[in-house]
Amino acid sequence: MGVINVTPDSFSDGGCFSTPQRALVQARRLLAQGADLLDVGAQSTRPGAEMVGAAVELQRLLPVLDALQALRADHPRLRLSVDTFEAEVAEAALAAGADWINDVRGANVSAAAPAGSRRDPAMLALIARAGCPYVLMHSRGDSCSMDSLAHYGDVVTEVRAELEAATAAALAAGVQPRQLVWDPGLGFAKTTEHNLELLRRLPELGAAGYPLLVGPSRKRFIGAVLAEPRPRARLWGTAAVCALAVDRGAAVLRVHDVGPIAQVMRMAVALSGAVGCVDAP
Ligand code: HH2
């Protein structure tokens, strides 16, 4: 899954791809480098990011989604994912041709988090109606509160319990199990040690039977381990995480640097015997 942020303020590529023309050039590059899925985001989720609201998100997103449809002729296997936690944005994106919804609040169900920062109450009914793949990512709180909510007894047990609670709610709302992808939400309400522990014990999340997506790309915890403050200089740390994550059961890697990571993934799949992909509906 290649990342295309059409935002001015994303933590590592803000402002780089925010016109439809630039997004299209980047999309072609990522597809040539081996991406199967493109994840388009119009609202940064980095700690401290400003919440722009559905109207601005749609203004940024829809012209780009429209431009990306042109890629389907040459890439029939392409799947377009939209990274949004607003049901209104998800609905318009699906109507405009998106295939997946990637919801960073999908498993934001902790009672410790303020109610306004949890999953949009309208999201599950929409996903059930649409029948599309839905990424349930674990997080707590929003961009402003997430760092203060990074408190766990056992992080893996608690993240798994919150993913299970979110899954139960999704199934009760009519979402089919085959639509769900689980994501531990690296960097979202997690300290460096929490992220490392989740990656070490990824098979405990995989045991639930849902395909796992992980998004380590260029993140702060890699910078902390490597003492590397520049997000774009965290490629090798990202590669190490990706290789081990594939070996531990990850099926989808959400990354900015698709060329090198596609090689890492293919090599890790060859060594580990992992399936290495989700057969996207
Ligand atoms: N991470 C980010 C955004 N969306 N979605 C999923 N499913 N998993 C992730 O780990 C994830 C995500 C943050 O990265 P990025 O999009 O590069 O930054 P920003 O939120 O600043 O746009």
mmCIF file of N, CA, C and O in Angstrom, residues 67-112:
data_model
loop_
_atom_site.group_PDB
_atom_site.id
_atom_site.type_symbol
_atom_site.label_atom_id
_atom_site.label_comp_id
_atom_site.label_asym_id
_atom_site.label_seq_id
_atom_site.Cartn_x
_atom_site.Cartn_y
_atom_site.Cartn_z
ATOM 1 N N ALA A 67 -8.807 12.113 -10.697
ATOM 2 C CA ALA A 67 -7.632 11.982 -11.579
ATOM 3 C C ALA A 67 -7.071 10.554 -11.536
ATOM 4 O O ALA A 67 -6.643 10.012 -12.557
ATOM 5 N N LEU A 68 -7.115 9.932 -10.355
ATOM 6 C CA LEU A 68 -6.505 8.599 -10.219
ATOM 7 C C LEU A 68 -7.303 7.506 -10.937
ATOM 8 O O LEU A 68 -6.763 6.435 -11.232
ATOM 9 N N GLN A 69 -8.580 7.774 -11.236
ATOM 10 C CA GLN A 69 -9.376 6.757 -11.945
ATOM 11 C C GLN A 69 -8.739 6.418 -13.301
ATOM 12 O O GLN A 69 -8.872 5.301 -13.784
ATOM 13 N N ALA A 70 -8.029 7.406 -13.876
ATOM 14 C CA ALA A 70 -7.416 7.188 -15.189
ATOM 15 C C ALA A 70 -6.388 6.059 -15.170
ATOM 16 O O ALA A 70 -6.053 5.489 -16.208
ATOM 17 N N LEU A 71 -5.891 5.741 -13.973
ATOM 18 C CA LEU A 71 -4.849 4.705 -13.877
ATOM 19 C C LEU A 71 -5.397 3.303 -14.093
ATOM 20 O O LEU A 71 -4.659 2.366 -14.365
ATOM 21 N N ARG A 72 -6.700 3.153 -13.942
ATOM 22 C CA ARG A 72 -7.271 1.799 -13.954
ATOM 23 C C ARG A 72 -7.110 1.106 -15.302
ATOM 24 O O ARG A 72 -6.992 -0.115 -15.365
ATOM 25 N N ALA A 73 -7.078 1.896 -16.375
ATOM 26 C CA ALA A 73 -6.960 1.295 -17.700
ATOM 27 C C ALA A 73 -5.666 0.484 -17.804
ATOM 28 O O ALA A 73 -5.663 -0.640 -18.291
ATOM 29 N N ASP A 74 -4.571 1.047 -17.288
ATOM 30 C CA ASP A 74 -3.272 0.349 -17.367
ATOM 31 C C ASP A 74 -3.023 -0.561 -16.184
ATOM 32 O O ASP A 74 -2.107 -1.369 -16.201
ATOM 33 N N HIS A 75 -3.788 -0.379 -15.101
ATOM 34 C CA HIS A 75 -3.549 -1.170 -13.874
ATOM 35 C C HIS A 75 -4.872 -1.759 -13.382
ATOM 36 O O HIS A 75 -5.445 -1.280 -12.399
ATOM 37 N N PRO A 76 -5.350 -2.800 -14.039
ATOM 38 C CA PRO A 76 -6.672 -3.321 -13.663
ATOM 39 C C PRO A 76 -6.741 -3.858 -12.238
ATOM 40 O O PRO A 76 -7.815 -3.899 -11.662
ATOM 41 N N ARG A 77 -5.582 -4.205 -11.640
ATOM 42 C CA ARG A 77 -5.596 -4.730 -10.271
ATOM 43 C C ARG A 77 -5.525 -3.630 -9.198
ATOM 44 O O ARG A 77 -5.589 -3.907 -8.005
ATOM 45 N N LEU A 78 -5.382 -2.384 -9.662
ATOM 46 C CA LEU A 78 -5.250 -1.270 -8.711
ATOM 47 C C LEU A 78 -6.464 -1.174 -7.797
ATOM 48 O O LEU A 78 -7.608 -1.261 -8.244
ATOM 49 N N ARG A 79 -6.200 -0.993 -6.498
ATOM 50 C CA ARG A 79 -7.270 -0.687 -5.553
ATOM 51 C C ARG A 79 -6.943 0.652 -4.903
ATOM 52 O O ARG A 79 -5.803 0.868 -4.461
ATOM 53 N N LEU A 80 -7.942 1.540 -4.851
ATOM 54 C CA LEU A 80 -7.756 2.860 -4.247
ATOM 55 C C LEU A 80 -8.388 2.863 -2.867
ATOM 56 O O LEU A 80 -9.569 2.552 -2.717
ATOM 57 N N SER A 81 -7.571 3.211 -1.885
ATOM 58 C CA SER A 81 -8.029 3.272 -0.503
ATOM 59 C C SER A 81 -8.101 4.749 -0.107
ATOM 60 O O SER A 81 -7.277 5.553 -0.547
ATOM 61 N N VAL A 82 -9.067 5.093 0.706
ATOM 62 C CA VAL A 82 -9.125 6.468 1.221
ATOM 63 C C VAL A 82 -8.979 6.435 2.732
ATOM 64 O O VAL A 82 -9.664 5.690 3.432
ATOM 65 N N ASP A 83 -8.033 7.224 3.203
ATOM 66 C CA ASP A 83 -7.682 7.307 4.622
ATOM 67 C C ASP A 83 -8.524 8.416 5.238
ATOM 68 O O ASP A 83 -8.212 9.596 5.103
ATOM 69 N N THR A 84 -9.621 8.017 5.871
ATOM 70 C CA THR A 84 -10.499 9.027 6.489
ATOM 71 C C THR A 84 -11.207 8.443 7.688
ATOM 72 O O THR A 84 -11.491 7.241 7.721
ATOM 73 N N PHE A 85 -11.515 9.284 8.679
ATOM 74 C CA PHE A 85 -12.307 8.807 9.819
ATOM 75 C C PHE A 85 -13.696 9.457 9.821
ATOM 76 O O PHE A 85 -14.452 9.293 10.759
ATOM 77 N N GLU A 86 -14.009 10.190 8.749
ATOM 78 C CA GLU A 86 -15.314 10.854 8.641
ATOM 79 C C GLU A 86 -16.200 10.033 7.710
ATOM 80 O O GLU A 86 -15.868 9.852 6.526
ATOM 81 N N ALA A 87 -17.376 9.595 8.203
ATOM 82 C CA ALA A 87 -18.275 8.796 7.365
ATOM 83 C C ALA A 87 -18.732 9.586 6.134
ATOM 84 O O ALA A 87 -18.876 9.024 5.043
ATOM 85 N N GLU A 88 -18.922 10.886 6.313
ATOM 86 C CA GLU A 88 -19.354 11.713 5.174
ATOM 87 C C GLU A 88 -18.310 11.692 4.046
ATOM 88 O O GLU A 88 -18.640 11.605 2.864
ATOM 89 N N VAL A 89 -17.040 11.743 4.439
ATOM 90 C CA VAL A 89 -15.960 11.699 3.439
ATOM 91 C C VAL A 89 -15.889 10.309 2.819
ATOM 92 O O VAL A 89 -15.748 10.147 1.600
ATOM 93 N N ALA A 90 -16.014 9.284 3.668
ATOM 94 C CA ALA A 90 -15.945 7.896 3.156
ATOM 95 C C ALA A 90 -17.050 7.662 2.141
ATOM 96 O O ALA A 90 -16.823 7.064 1.076
ATOM 97 N N GLU A 91 -18.248 8.141 2.436
ATOM 98 C CA GLU A 91 -19.384 7.906 1.530
ATOM 99 C C GLU A 91 -19.141 8.576 0.176
ATOM 100 O O GLU A 91 -19.327 7.975 -0.873
ATOM 101 N N ALA A 92 -18.692 9.830 0.212
ATOM 102 C CA ALA A 92 -18.431 10.542 -1.047
ATOM 103 C C ALA A 92 -17.267 9.892 -1.802
ATOM 104 O O ALA A 92 -17.284 9.804 -3.038
ATOM 105 N N ALA A 93 -16.276 9.413 -1.064
ATOM 106 C CA ALA A 93 -15.117 8.773 -1.709
ATOM 107 C C ALA A 93 -15.533 7.476 -2.395
ATOM 108 O O ALA A 93 -15.114 7.189 -3.527
ATOM 109 N N LEU A 94 -16.372 6.684 -1.728
ATOM 110 C CA LEU A 94 -16.835 5.434 -2.341
ATOM 111 C C LEU A 94 -17.647 5.740 -3.600
ATOM 112 O O LEU A 94 -17.490 5.075 -4.632
ATOM 113 N N ALA A 95 -18.480 6.791 -3.522
ATOM 114 C CA ALA A 95 -19.281 7.167 -4.699
ATOM 115 C C ALA A 95 -18.372 7.641 -5.837
ATOM 116 O O ALA A 95 -18.706 7.510 -7.008
ATOM 117 N N ALA A 96 -17.189 8.177 -5.474
ATOM 118 C CA ALA A 96 -16.257 8.696 -6.492
ATOM 119 C C ALA A 96 -15.263 7.624 -6.956
ATOM 120 O O ALA A 96 -14.317 7.933 -7.668
ATOM 121 N N GLY A 97 -15.461 6.384 -6.511
ATOM 122 C CA GLY A 97 -14.641 5.296 -7.054
ATOM 123 C C GLY A 97 -13.611 4.702 -6.116
ATOM 124 O O GLY A 97 -12.820 3.865 -6.540
ATOM 125 N N ALA A 98 -13.599 5.086 -4.834
ATOM 126 C CA ALA A 98 -12.660 4.440 -3.900
ATOM 127 C C ALA A 98 -13.103 2.991 -3.674
ATOM 128 O O ALA A 98 -14.301 2.683 -3.714
ATOM 129 N N ASP A 99 -12.103 2.110 -3.421
ATOM 130 C CA ASP A 99 -12.410 0.691 -3.222
ATOM 131 C C ASP A 99 -12.352 0.297 -1.750
ATOM 132 O O ASP A 99 -13.048 -0.617 -1.335
ATOM 133 N N TRP A 100 -11.435 0.899 -0.995
ATOM 134 C CA TRP A 100 -11.237 0.572 0.419
ATOM 135 C C TRP A 100 -11.445 1.833 1.264
ATOM 136 O O TRP A 100 -11.128 2.933 0.806
ATOM 137 N N ILE A 101 -11.871 1.637 2.506
ATOM 138 C CA ILE A 101 -11.835 2.729 3.477
ATOM 139 C C ILE A 101 -10.857 2.330 4.585
ATOM 140 O O ILE A 101 -10.934 1.234 5.151
ATOM 141 N N ASN A 102 -9.912 3.233 4.817
ATOM 142 C CA ASN A 102 -8.894 3.048 5.853
ATOM 143 C C ASN A 102 -9.212 4.034 6.976
ATOM 144 O O ASN A 102 -9.073 5.241 6.799
ATOM 145 N N ASP A 103 -9.665 3.498 8.119
ATOM 146 C CA ASP A 103 -10.191 4.361 9.184
ATOM 147 C C ASP A 103 -9.258 4.317 10.399
ATOM 148 O O ASP A 103 -9.234 3.330 11.136
ATOM 149 N N VAL A 104 -8.497 5.394 10.606
ATOM 150 C CA VAL A 104 -7.564 5.415 11.745
ATOM 151 C C VAL A 104 -8.310 5.459 13.077
ATOM 152 O O VAL A 104 -7.709 5.280 14.123
ATOM 153 N N ARG A 105 -9.624 5.688 13.039
ATOM 154 C CA ARG A 105 -10.423 5.615 14.272
ATOM 155 C C ARG A 105 -11.292 4.354 14.301
ATOM 156 O O ARG A 105 -12.187 4.240 15.126
ATOM 157 N N GLY A 106 -11.027 3.436 13.376
ATOM 158 C CA GLY A 106 -11.876 2.240 13.265
ATOM 159 C C GLY A 106 -11.968 1.478 14.570
ATOM 160 O O GLY A 106 -13.017 0.956 14.938
ATOM 161 N N ALA A 107 -10.841 1.371 15.284
ATOM 162 C CA ALA A 107 -10.847 0.677 16.582
ATOM 163 C C ALA A 107 -10.470 1.661 17.682
ATOM 164 O O ALA A 107 -9.728 1.329 18.599
ATOM 165 N N ASN A 108 -11.004 2.860 17.578
ATOM 166 C CA ASN A 108 -10.799 3.873 18.625
ATOM 167 C C ASN A 108 -12.011 3.773 19.550
ATOM 168 O O ASN A 108 -12.972 4.539 19.426
ATOM 169 N N VAL A 109 -11.979 2.779 20.426
ATOM 170 C CA VAL A 109 -13.167 2.474 21.226
ATOM 171 C C VAL A 109 -12.908 2.598 22.725
ATOM 172 O O VAL A 109 -13.799 2.335 23.520
ATOM 173 N N SER A 110 -11.659 2.961 23.101
ATOM 174 C CA SER A 110 -11.326 3.003 24.522
ATOM 175 C C SER A 110 -12.192 4.029 25.262
ATOM 176 O O SER A 110 -12.346 5.172 24.814
ATOM 177 N N ALA A 111 -12.725 3.596 26.399
ATOM 178 C CA ALA A 111 -13.546 4.512 27.199
ATOM 179 C C ALA A 111 -12.706 5.665 27.725
ATOM 180 O O ALA A 111 -13.226 6.721 28.098
ATOM 181 N N ALA A 112 -11.366 5.477 27.753
ATOM 182 C CA ALA A 112 -10.472 6.526 28.262
ATOM 183 C C ALA A 112 -10.402 7.717 27.307
ATOM 184 O O ALA A 112 -10.021 8.816 27.699
#
